[in-house]
Amino acid sequence: MGDTSKKKYKTGLVLSGGGTRGFAHLGALKAMEEHGIKPDIIAGVSAGSIVGALYADGEDAEEALKALTSQRLFGFLEFIMPRNSLVKMTGFEKTLRNKLKARKFEDLEIPLIIFAVNINSAELTQFDKGDLVSAIMASSSIPVVFPPVKIGGQYYLDGGIINNFPVDMIREDCETVIGINVNPIGEFENIKSLKSIAERTFHISMRNQEAKKEELCDIYIEPENLDKFGLLDISKAKEIFEIGYKEAIKVLEKQAK
């Protein structure tokens, strides 16, 4: 797209947020591996930051899937009485620190950029240096569900609040941009609980600012039928993975013709 001369990176990969729909990112990455495609930089938010970090750390897609499903949701997320959140992420943080070889962004095999929202200043913040896990936790902290993450005296929440599909943040630096969006909106009839309303509202708010980002991608992958899965539906991880894999295969094979 446009002038491809003197770009900093050949291939950029953008991974959207979407809760456990992010397992579809891993399926798409498996398809990319099979087609010999490896990104030179990754930009991710929320679920995309988790997947992006594991992949940039040297994990292949299948290994990352095993890492994230080795414990059920309650194995690393601790439910607490509501105060500033419904769920503590302490166990999940420990799991990430044990799994990732890299301690800092600078230690990763592939450059990674993660985005979170500074709720003190109401601004989108880019993390690409320093402690890796703290940035992942901040980027993945879904409002109300998870507590804000404190970094350097400031509090951060899920980057998807402002930019759930940060294609625009790396477009100018890349010859080719592959965007994987795992937040389709679809029709929704199961509005029966506060949880379902909260999830639906969050997905709608993210989708509204994703609308025109597809045009910035050279290759755009949006797996269908992901809208039936909830934000924390970890029990369906393998099914979600396969949906992402099949859609990416279809898109990449069409691209190759």
PDB file of N, CA, C and O in Angstrom, residues 98-171:
ATOM      1  N   ASN A  98       6.592 -17.120  34.527  1.00  0.00           N
ATOM      2  CA  ASN A  98       7.226 -18.442  34.475  1.00  0.00           C
ATOM      3  C   ASN A  98       7.406 -18.927  33.040  1.00  0.00           C
ATOM      4  O   ASN A  98       8.366 -19.631  32.731  1.00  0.00           O
ATOM      5  N   LYS A  99       6.467 -18.549  32.172  1.00  0.00           N
ATOM      6  CA  LYS A  99       6.483 -19.063  30.798  1.00  0.00           C
ATOM      7  C   LYS A  99       7.405 -18.281  29.877  1.00  0.00           C
ATOM      8  O   LYS A  99       8.092 -18.858  29.033  1.00  0.00           O
ATOM      9  N   LEU A 100       7.439 -16.972  30.016  1.00  0.00           N
ATOM     10  CA  LEU A 100       8.232 -16.145  29.106  1.00  0.00           C
ATOM     11  C   LEU A 100       9.721 -16.188  29.459  1.00  0.00           C
ATOM     12  O   LEU A 100      10.093 -15.996  30.610  1.00  0.00           O
ATOM     13  N   LYS A 101      10.532 -16.418  28.459  1.00  0.00           N
ATOM     14  CA  LYS A 101      11.986 -16.370  28.675  1.00  0.00           C
ATOM     15  C   LYS A 101      12.433 -14.924  28.849  1.00  0.00           C
ATOM     16  O   LYS A 101      13.285 -14.623  29.664  1.00  0.00           O
ATOM     17  N   ALA A 102      11.852 -14.048  28.042  1.00  0.00           N
ATOM     18  CA  ALA A 102      12.207 -12.632  28.071  1.00  0.00           C
ATOM     19  C   ALA A 102      11.643 -11.964  29.317  1.00  0.00           C
ATOM     20  O   ALA A 102      10.507 -12.202  29.705  1.00  0.00           O
ATOM     21  N   ARG A 103      12.442 -11.132  29.937  1.00  0.00           N
ATOM     22  CA  ARG A 103      11.980 -10.330  31.064  1.00  0.00           C
ATOM     23  C   ARG A 103      11.624  -8.910  30.607  1.00  0.00           C
ATOM     24  O   ARG A 103      10.746  -8.277  31.149  1.00  0.00           O
ATOM     25  N   LYS A 104      12.351  -8.451  29.586  1.00  0.00           N
ATOM     26  CA  LYS A 104      12.128  -7.118  29.045  1.00  0.00           C
ATOM     27  C   LYS A 104      11.810  -7.207  27.556  1.00  0.00           C
ATOM     28  O   LYS A 104      12.138  -8.192  26.897  1.00  0.00           O
ATOM     29  N   PHE A 105      11.196  -6.168  27.034  1.00  0.00           N
ATOM     30  CA  PHE A 105      10.908  -6.095  25.604  1.00  0.00           C
ATOM     31  C   PHE A 105      12.185  -6.303  24.788  1.00  0.00           C
ATOM     32  O   PHE A 105      12.180  -6.950  23.744  1.00  0.00           O
ATOM     33  N   GLU A 106      13.276  -5.741  25.303  1.00  0.00           N
ATOM     34  CA  GLU A 106      14.550  -5.801  24.578  1.00  0.00           C
ATOM     35  C   GLU A 106      15.079  -7.225  24.441  1.00  0.00           C
ATOM     36  O   GLU A 106      15.960  -7.486  23.612  1.00  0.00           O
ATOM     37  N   ASP A 107      14.566  -8.164  25.237  1.00  0.00           N
ATOM     38  CA  ASP A 107      15.028  -9.559  25.195  1.00  0.00           C
ATOM     39  C   ASP A 107      14.277 -10.408  24.176  1.00  0.00           C
ATOM     40  O   ASP A 107      14.653 -11.557  23.923  1.00  0.00           O
ATOM     41  N   LEU A 108      13.215  -9.888  23.591  1.00  0.00           N
ATOM     42  CA  LEU A 108      12.384 -10.665  22.668  1.00  0.00           C
ATOM     43  C   LEU A 108      13.085 -10.900  21.329  1.00  0.00           C
ATOM     44  O   LEU A 108      13.895 -10.090  20.885  1.00  0.00           O
ATOM     45  N   GLU A 109      12.740 -12.010  20.684  1.00  0.00           N
ATOM     46  CA  GLU A 109      13.317 -12.336  19.377  1.00  0.00           C
ATOM     47  C   GLU A 109      12.761 -11.449  18.266  1.00  0.00           C
ATOM     48  O   GLU A 109      13.429 -11.181  17.270  1.00  0.00           O
ATOM     49  N   ILE A 110      11.504 -11.027  18.417  1.00  0.00           N
ATOM     50  CA  ILE A 110      10.842 -10.153  17.445  1.00  0.00           C
ATOM     51  C   ILE A 110      10.406  -8.881  18.176  1.00  0.00           C
ATOM     52  O   ILE A 110       9.847  -8.970  19.268  1.00  0.00           O
ATOM     53  N   PRO A 111      10.658  -7.703  17.614  1.00  0.00           N
ATOM     54  CA  PRO A 111      10.198  -6.468  18.264  1.00  0.00           C
ATOM     55  C   PRO A 111       8.691  -6.492  18.506  1.00  0.00           C
ATOM     56  O   PRO A 111       7.926  -6.940  17.644  1.00  0.00           O
ATOM     57  N   LEU A 112       8.287  -6.018  19.672  1.00  0.00           N
ATOM     58  CA  LEU A 112       6.879  -6.047  20.059  1.00  0.00           C
ATOM     59  C   LEU A 112       6.463  -4.691  20.620  1.00  0.00           C
ATOM     60  O   LEU A 112       7.206  -4.081  21.392  1.00  0.00           O
ATOM     61  N   ILE A 113       5.280  -4.251  20.226  1.00  0.00           N
ATOM     62  CA  ILE A 113       4.700  -3.022  20.769  1.00  0.00           C
ATOM     63  C   ILE A 113       3.353  -3.381  21.375  1.00  0.00           C
ATOM     64  O   ILE A 113       2.537  -4.061  20.753  1.00  0.00           O
ATOM     65  N   ILE A 114       3.140  -2.936  22.597  1.00  0.00           N
ATOM     66  CA  ILE A 114       1.899  -3.204  23.323  1.00  0.00           C
ATOM     67  C   ILE A 114       1.256  -1.874  23.710  1.00  0.00           C
ATOM     68  O   ILE A 114       1.955  -0.914  24.046  1.00  0.00           O
ATOM     69  N   PHE A 115      -0.064  -1.828  23.680  1.00  0.00           N
ATOM     70  CA  PHE A 115      -0.772  -0.595  23.994  1.00  0.00           C
ATOM     71  C   PHE A 115      -1.717  -0.777  25.176  1.00  0.00           C
ATOM     72  O   PHE A 115      -2.399  -1.797  25.297  1.00  0.00           O
ATOM     73  N   ALA A 116      -1.745   0.216  26.048  1.00  0.00           N
ATOM     74  CA  ALA A 116      -2.662   0.238  27.186  1.00  0.00           C
ATOM     75  C   ALA A 116      -3.147   1.675  27.368  1.00  0.00           C
ATOM     76  O   ALA A 116      -2.548   2.620  26.845  1.00  0.00           O
ATOM     77  N   VAL A 117      -4.228   1.828  28.109  1.00  0.00           N
ATOM     78  CA  VAL A 117      -4.786   3.161  28.346  1.00  0.00           C
ATOM     79  C   VAL A 117      -4.400   3.650  29.735  1.00  0.00           C
ATOM     80  O   VAL A 117      -4.665   2.984  30.736  1.00  0.00           O
ATOM     81  N   ASN A 118      -3.746   4.801  29.775  1.00  0.00           N
ATOM     82  CA  ASN A 118      -3.434   5.456  31.043  1.00  0.00           C
ATOM     83  C   ASN A 118      -4.722   6.115  31.536  1.00  0.00           C
ATOM     84  O   ASN A 118      -5.199   7.084  30.951  1.00  0.00           O
ATOM     85  N   ILE A 119      -5.297   5.565  32.611  1.00  0.00           N
ATOM     86  CA  ILE A 119      -6.585   6.096  33.059  1.00  0.00           C
ATOM     87  C   ILE A 119      -6.437   7.375  33.875  1.00  0.00           C
ATOM     88  O   ILE A 119      -7.418   8.061  34.143  1.00  0.00           O
ATOM     89  N   ASN A 120      -5.213   7.725  34.250  1.00  0.00           N
ATOM     90  CA  ASN A 120      -4.981   9.009  34.915  1.00  0.00           C
ATOM     91  C   ASN A 120      -5.047  10.150  33.907  1.00  0.00           C
ATOM     92  O   ASN A 120      -5.654  11.186  34.163  1.00  0.00           O
ATOM     93  N   SER A 121      -4.418   9.927  32.737  1.00  0.00           N
ATOM     94  CA  SER A 121      -4.378  10.980  31.711  1.00  0.00           C
ATOM     95  C   SER A 121      -5.367  10.752  30.576  1.00  0.00           C
ATOM     96  O   SER A 121      -5.523  11.603  29.707  1.00  0.00           O
ATOM     97  N   ALA A 122      -6.033   9.574  30.571  1.00  0.00           N
ATOM     98  CA  ALA A 122      -6.995   9.198  29.519  1.00  0.00           C
ATOM     99  C   ALA A 122      -6.338   9.142  28.144  1.00  0.00           C
ATOM    100  O   ALA A 122      -6.943   9.501  27.135  1.00  0.00           O
ATOM    101  N   GLU A 123      -5.087   8.656  28.101  1.00  0.00           N
ATOM    102  CA  GLU A 123      -4.349   8.579  26.841  1.00  0.00           C
ATOM    103  C   GLU A 123      -3.893   7.156  26.555  1.00  0.00           C
ATOM    104  O   GLU A 123      -3.631   6.376  27.469  1.00  0.00           O
ATOM    105  N   LEU A 124      -3.774   6.847  25.262  1.00  0.00           N
ATOM    106  CA  LEU A 124      -3.219   5.574  24.851  1.00  0.00           C
ATOM    107  C   LEU A 124      -1.710   5.626  25.020  1.00  0.00           C
ATOM    108  O   LEU A 124      -1.059   6.571  24.582  1.00  0.00           O
ATOM    109  N   THR A 125      -1.157   4.611  25.667  1.00  0.00           N
ATOM    110  CA  THR A 125       0.283   4.568  25.933  1.00  0.00           C
ATOM    111  C   THR A 125       0.916   3.378  25.231  1.00  0.00           C
ATOM    112  O   THR A 125       0.383   2.277  25.247  1.00  0.00           O
ATOM    113  N   GLN A 126       2.052   3.630  24.606  1.00  0.00           N
ATOM    114  CA  GLN A 126       2.798   2.572  23.912  1.00  0.00           C
ATOM    115  C   GLN A 126       3.906   2.045  24.807  1.00  0.00           C
ATOM    116  O   GLN A 126       4.663   2.807  25.393  1.00  0.00           O
ATOM    117  N   PHE A 127       3.990   0.720  24.905  1.00  0.00           N
ATOM    118  CA  PHE A 127       5.065   0.069  25.644  1.00  0.00           C
ATOM    119  C   PHE A 127       5.910  -0.744  24.671  1.00  0.00           C
ATOM    120  O   PHE A 127       5.398  -1.611  23.961  1.00  0.00           O
ATOM    121  N   ASP A 128       7.202  -0.467  24.629  1.00  0.00           N
ATOM    122  CA  ASP A 128       8.108  -1.266  23.798  1.00  0.00           C
ATOM    123  C   ASP A 128       9.487  -1.412  24.447  1.00  0.00           C
ATOM    124  O   ASP A 128      10.418  -1.909  23.835  1.00  0.00           O
ATOM    125  N   LYS A 129       9.584  -0.974  25.694  1.00  0.00           N
ATOM    126  CA  LYS A 129      10.834  -1.094  26.448  1.00  0.00           C
ATOM    127  C   LYS A 129      10.501  -1.444  27.899  1.00  0.00           C
ATOM    128  O   LYS A 129       9.401  -1.198  28.377  1.00  0.00           O
ATOM    129  N   GLY A 130      11.481  -2.013  28.591  1.00  0.00           N
ATOM    130  CA  GLY A 130      11.301  -2.297  30.013  1.00  0.00           C
ATOM    131  C   GLY A 130      10.561  -3.581  30.295  1.00  0.00           C
ATOM    132  O   GLY A 130      10.515  -4.492  29.461  1.00  0.00           O
ATOM    133  N   ASP A 131       9.974  -3.656  31.490  1.00  0.00           N
ATOM    134  CA  ASP A 131       9.341  -4.885  31.960  1.00  0.00           C
ATOM    135  C   ASP A 131       8.197  -5.316  31.046  1.00  0.00           C
ATOM    136  O   ASP A 131       7.255  -4.563  30.808  1.00  0.00           O
ATOM    137  N   LEU A 132       8.293  -6.544  30.556  1.00  0.00           N
ATOM    138  CA  LEU A 132       7.335  -7.055  29.576  1.00  0.00           C
ATOM    139  C   LEU A 132       5.999  -7.430  30.200  1.00  0.00           C
ATOM    140  O   LEU A 132       4.939  -7.033  29.714  1.00  0.00           O
ATOM    141  N   VAL A 133       6.035  -8.200  31.274  1.00  0.00           N
ATOM    142  CA  VAL A 133       4.792  -8.723  31.849  1.00  0.00           C
ATOM    143  C   VAL A 133       3.895  -7.613  32.391  1.00  0.00           C
ATOM    144  O   VAL A 133       2.672  -7.663  32.235  1.00  0.00           O
ATOM    145  N   SER A 134       4.471  -6.606  33.005  1.00  0.00           N
ATOM    146  CA  SER A 134       3.661  -5.487  33.514  1.00  0.00           C
ATOM    147  C   SER A 134       2.863  -4.836  32.386  1.00  0.00           C
ATOM    148  O   SER A 134       1.685  -4.502  32.547  1.00  0.00           O
ATOM    149  N   ALA A 135       3.503  -4.666  31.236  1.00  0.00           N
ATOM    150  CA  ALA A 135       2.825  -4.060  30.090  1.00  0.00           C
ATOM    151  C   ALA A 135       1.715  -4.961  29.559  1.00  0.00           C
ATOM    152  O   ALA A 135       0.633  -4.487  29.196  1.00  0.00           O
ATOM    153  N   ILE A 136       1.967  -6.277  29.514  1.00  0.00           N
ATOM    154  CA  ILE A 136       0.941  -7.222  29.073  1.00  0.00           C
ATOM    155  C   ILE A 136      -0.262  -7.170  30.001  1.00  0.00           C
ATOM    156  O   ILE A 136      -1.417  -7.129  29.562  1.00  0.00           O
ATOM    157  N   MET A 137       0.009  -7.159  31.308  1.00  0.00           N
ATOM    158  CA  MET A 137      -1.069  -7.113  32.291  1.00  0.00           C
ATOM    159  C   MET A 137      -1.894  -5.833  32.132  1.00  0.00           C
ATOM    160  O   MET A 137      -3.120  -5.858  32.193  1.00  0.00           O
ATOM    161  N   ALA A 138      -1.209  -4.719  31.905  1.00  0.00           N
ATOM    162  CA  ALA A 138      -1.905  -3.442  31.721  1.00  0.00           C
ATOM    163  C   ALA A 138      -2.772  -3.468  30.474  1.00  0.00           C
ATOM    164  O   ALA A 138      -3.940  -3.067  30.499  1.00  0.00           O
ATOM    165  N   SER A 139      -2.207  -3.944  29.384  1.00  0.00           N
ATOM    166  CA  SER A 139      -2.928  -3.980  28.114  1.00  0.00           C
ATOM    167  C   SER A 139      -4.126  -4.909  28.151  1.00  0.00           C
ATOM    168  O   SER A 139      -5.097  -4.717  27.413  1.00  0.00           O
ATOM    169  N   SER A 140      -4.073  -5.930  29.021  1.00  0.00           N
ATOM    170  CA  SER A 140      -5.119  -6.960  29.085  1.00  0.00           C
ATOM    171  C   SER A 140      -6.138  -6.740  30.195  1.00  0.00           C
ATOM    172  O   SER A 140      -7.018  -7.574  30.398  1.00  0.00           O
ATOM    173  N   SER A 141      -6.021  -5.655  30.924  1.00  0.00           N
ATOM    174  CA  SER A 141      -6.883  -5.432  32.077  1.00  0.00           C
ATOM    175  C   SER A 141      -8.234  -4.856  31.665  1.00  0.00           C
ATOM    176  O   SER A 141      -8.429  -3.641  31.632  1.00  0.00           O
ATOM    177  N   ILE A 142      -9.167  -5.757  31.354  1.00  0.00           N
ATOM    178  CA  ILE A 142     -10.506  -5.366  30.918  1.00  0.00           C
ATOM    179  C   ILE A 142     -11.205  -4.600  32.043  1.00  0.00           C
ATOM    180  O   ILE A 142     -11.233  -5.064  33.181  1.00  0.00           O
ATOM    181  N   PRO A 143     -11.751  -3.414  31.741  1.00  0.00           N
ATOM    182  CA  PRO A 143     -12.386  -2.599  32.783  1.00  0.00           C
ATOM    183  C   PRO A 143     -13.450  -3.356  33.569  1.00  0.00           C
ATOM    184  O   PRO A 143     -14.201  -4.137  33.004  1.00  0.00           O
ATOM    185  N   VAL A 144     -13.495  -3.137  34.858  1.00  0.00           N
ATOM    186  CA  VAL A 144     -14.434  -3.738  35.806  1.00  0.00           C
ATOM    187  C   VAL A 144     -14.091  -5.201  36.092  1.00  0.00           C
ATOM    188  O   VAL A 144     -14.066  -5.629  37.244  1.00  0.00           O
ATOM    189  N   VAL A 145     -13.803  -5.981  35.037  1.00  0.00           N
ATOM    190  CA  VAL A 145     -13.477  -7.394  35.237  1.00  0.00           C
ATOM    191  C   VAL A 145     -12.143  -7.539  35.958  1.00  0.00           C
ATOM    192  O   VAL A 145     -12.023  -8.310  36.921  1.00  0.00           O
ATOM    193  N   PHE A 146     -11.124  -6.808  35.508  1.00  0.00           N
ATOM    194  CA  PHE A 146      -9.794  -6.879  36.104  1.00  0.00           C
ATOM    195  C   PHE A 146      -9.413  -5.532  36.718  1.00  0.00           C
ATOM    196  O   PHE A 146      -9.882  -4.485  36.267  1.00  0.00           O
ATOM    197  N   PRO A 147      -8.535  -5.539  37.709  1.00  0.00           N
ATOM    198  CA  PRO A 147      -8.119  -4.278  38.336  1.00  0.00           C
ATOM    199  C   PRO A 147      -7.135  -3.513  37.455  1.00  0.00           C
ATOM    200  O   PRO A 147      -6.421  -4.113  36.653  1.00  0.00           O
ATOM    201  N   PRO A 148      -7.073  -2.193  37.593  1.00  0.00           N
ATOM    202  CA  PRO A 148      -6.058  -1.408  36.882  1.00  0.00           C
ATOM    203  C   PRO A 148      -4.658  -1.858  37.307  1.00  0.00           C
ATOM    204  O   PRO A 148      -4.462  -2.349  38.420  1.00  0.00           O
ATOM    205  N   VAL A 149      -3.708  -1.694  36.416  1.00  0.00           N
ATOM    206  CA  VAL A 149      -2.317  -2.090  36.689  1.00  0.00           C
ATOM    207  C   VAL A 149      -1.483  -0.831  36.882  1.00  0.00           C
ATOM    208  O   VAL A 149      -1.518   0.079  36.050  1.00  0.00           O
ATOM    209  N   LYS A 150      -0.743  -0.779  37.976  1.00  0.00           N
ATOM    210  CA  LYS A 150       0.067   0.395  38.286  1.00  0.00           C
ATOM    211  C   LYS A 150       1.478   0.230  37.732  1.00  0.00           C
ATOM    212  O   LYS A 150       2.166  -0.740  38.026  1.00  0.00           O
ATOM    213  N   ILE A 151       1.894   1.184  36.904  1.00  0.00           N
ATOM    214  CA  ILE A 151       3.242   1.202  36.342  1.00  0.00           C
ATOM    215  C   ILE A 151       3.783   2.627  36.464  1.00  0.00           C
ATOM    216  O   ILE A 151       3.176   3.565  35.949  1.00  0.00           O
ATOM    217  N   GLY A 152       4.890   2.773  37.148  1.00  0.00           N
ATOM    218  CA  GLY A 152       5.507   4.091  37.284  1.00  0.00           C
ATOM    219  C   GLY A 152       4.603   5.140  37.892  1.00  0.00           C
ATOM    220  O   GLY A 152       4.626   6.310  37.458  1.00  0.00           O
ATOM    221  N   GLY A 153       3.770   4.737  38.840  1.00  0.00           N
ATOM    222  CA  GLY A 153       2.907   5.701  39.507  1.00  0.00           C
ATOM    223  C   GLY A 153       1.618   6.025  38.775  1.00  0.00           C
ATOM    224  O   GLY A 153       0.805   6.807  39.263  1.00  0.00           O
ATOM    225  N   GLN A 154       1.412   5.431  37.593  1.00  0.00           N
ATOM    226  CA  GLN A 154       0.205   5.656  36.809  1.00  0.00           C
ATOM    227  C   GLN A 154      -0.594   4.348  36.709  1.00  0.00           C
ATOM    228  O   GLN A 154      -0.026   3.257  36.789  1.00  0.00           O
ATOM    229  N   TYR A 155      -1.902   4.470  36.515  1.00  0.00           N
ATOM    230  CA  TYR A 155      -2.765   3.293  36.424  1.00  0.00           C
ATOM    231  C   TYR A 155      -3.225   3.071  34.977  1.00  0.00           C
ATOM    232  O   TYR A 155      -3.587   4.021  34.281  1.00  0.00           O
ATOM    233  N   TYR A 156      -3.203   1.790  34.572  1.00  0.00           N
ATOM    234  CA  TYR A 156      -3.509   1.446  33.187  1.00  0.00           C
ATOM    235  C   TYR A 156      -4.594   0.373  33.091  1.00  0.00           C
ATOM    236  O   TYR A 156      -4.717  -0.493  33.956  1.00  0.00           O
ATOM    237  N   LEU A 157      -5.358   0.463  31.987  1.00  0.00           N
ATOM    238  CA  LEU A 157      -6.367  -0.536  31.655  1.00  0.00           C
ATOM    239  C   LEU A 157      -6.220  -0.953  30.196  1.00  0.00           C
ATOM    240  O   LEU A 157      -5.388  -0.407  29.453  1.00  0.00           O
ATOM    241  N   ASP A 158      -7.040  -1.899  29.805  1.00  0.00           N
ATOM    242  CA  ASP A 158      -7.055  -2.502  28.465  1.00  0.00           C
ATOM    243  C   ASP A 158      -6.925  -1.455  27.354  1.00  0.00           C
ATOM    244  O   ASP A 158      -7.705  -0.506  27.276  1.00  0.00           O
ATOM    245  N   GLY A 159      -5.937  -1.653  26.481  1.00  0.00           N
ATOM    246  CA  GLY A 159      -5.723  -0.720  25.375  1.00  0.00           C
ATOM    247  C   GLY A 159      -6.870  -0.664  24.397  1.00  0.00           C
ATOM    248  O   GLY A 159      -7.026   0.304  23.648  1.00  0.00           O
ATOM    249  N   GLY A 160      -7.716  -1.724  24.394  1.00  0.00           N
ATOM    250  CA  GLY A 160      -8.848  -1.762  23.477  1.00  0.00           C
ATOM    251  C   GLY A 160      -9.885  -0.696  23.735  1.00  0.00           C
ATOM    252  O   GLY A 160     -10.721  -0.407  22.869  1.00  0.00           O
ATOM    253  N   ILE A 161      -9.838  -0.073  24.883  1.00  0.00           N
ATOM    254  CA  ILE A 161     -10.769   1.015  25.195  1.00  0.00           C
ATOM    255  C   ILE A 161     -10.635   2.138  24.165  1.00  0.00           C
ATOM    256  O   ILE A 161     -11.616   2.743  23.749  1.00  0.00           O
ATOM    257  N   ILE A 162      -9.395   2.401  23.752  1.00  0.00           N
ATOM    258  CA  ILE A 162      -9.129   3.477  22.798  1.00  0.00           C
ATOM    259  C   ILE A 162      -8.767   2.956  21.412  1.00  0.00           C
ATOM    260  O   ILE A 162      -9.215   3.488  20.396  1.00  0.00           O
ATOM    261  N   ASN A 163      -7.949   1.901  21.364  1.00  0.00           N
ATOM    262  CA  ASN A 163      -7.505   1.388  20.059  1.00  0.00           C
ATOM    263  C   ASN A 163      -7.354  -0.128  20.139  1.00  0.00           C
ATOM    264  O   ASN A 163      -6.319  -0.641  20.537  1.00  0.00           O
ATOM    265  N   ASN A 164      -8.387  -0.836  19.727  1.00  0.00           N
ATOM    266  CA  ASN A 164      -8.385  -2.296  19.846  1.00  0.00           C
ATOM    267  C   ASN A 164      -7.712  -2.991  18.680  1.00  0.00           C
ATOM    268  O   ASN A 164      -7.492  -4.205  18.731  1.00  0.00           O
ATOM    269  N   PHE A 165      -7.376  -2.249  17.640  1.00  0.00           N
ATOM    270  CA  PHE A 165      -6.764  -2.839  16.446  1.00  0.00           C
ATOM    271  C   PHE A 165      -5.736  -1.840  15.908  1.00  0.00           C
ATOM    272  O   PHE A 165      -5.983  -1.136  14.942  1.00  0.00           O
ATOM    273  N   PRO A 166      -4.559  -1.774  16.552  1.00  0.00           N
ATOM    274  CA  PRO A 166      -3.617  -0.669  16.314  1.00  0.00           C
ATOM    275  C   PRO A 166      -2.808  -0.740  15.018  1.00  0.00           C
ATOM    276  O   PRO A 166      -1.593  -0.560  15.005  1.00  0.00           O
ATOM    277  N   VAL A 167      -3.505  -0.969  13.926  1.00  0.00           N
ATOM    278  CA  VAL A 167      -2.843  -1.004  12.616  1.00  0.00           C
ATOM    279  C   VAL A 167      -2.194   0.334  12.308  1.00  0.00           C
ATOM    280  O   VAL A 167      -1.075   0.411  11.782  1.00  0.00           O
ATOM    281  N   ASP A 168      -2.912   1.405  12.631  1.00  0.00           N
ATOM    282  CA  ASP A 168      -2.432   2.754  12.337  1.00  0.00           C
ATOM    283  C   ASP A 168      -1.126   3.093  13.033  1.00  0.00           C
ATOM    284  O   ASP A 168      -0.380   3.969  12.585  1.00  0.00           O
ATOM    285  N   MET A 169      -0.818   2.380  14.117  1.00  0.00           N
ATOM    286  CA  MET A 169       0.370   2.699  14.901  1.00  0.00           C
ATOM    287  C   MET A 169       1.666   2.181  14.267  1.00  0.00           C
ATOM    288  O   MET A 169       2.751   2.639  14.616  1.00  0.00           O
ATOM    289  N   ILE A 170       1.564   1.214  13.341  1.00  0.00           N
ATOM    290  CA  ILE A 170       2.774   0.692  12.691  1.00  0.00           C
ATOM    291  C   ILE A 170       2.728   0.768  11.160  1.00  0.00           C
ATOM    292  O   ILE A 170       3.704   0.433  10.494  1.00  0.00           O
ATOM    293  N   ARG A 171       1.600   1.223  10.610  1.00  0.00           N
ATOM    294  CA  ARG A 171       1.417   1.224   9.157  1.00  0.00           C
ATOM    295  C   ARG A 171       2.564   1.899   8.406  1.00  0.00           C
ATOM    296  O   ARG A 171       3.072   1.358   7.423  1.00  0.00           O
TER     297      ARG A 171
END
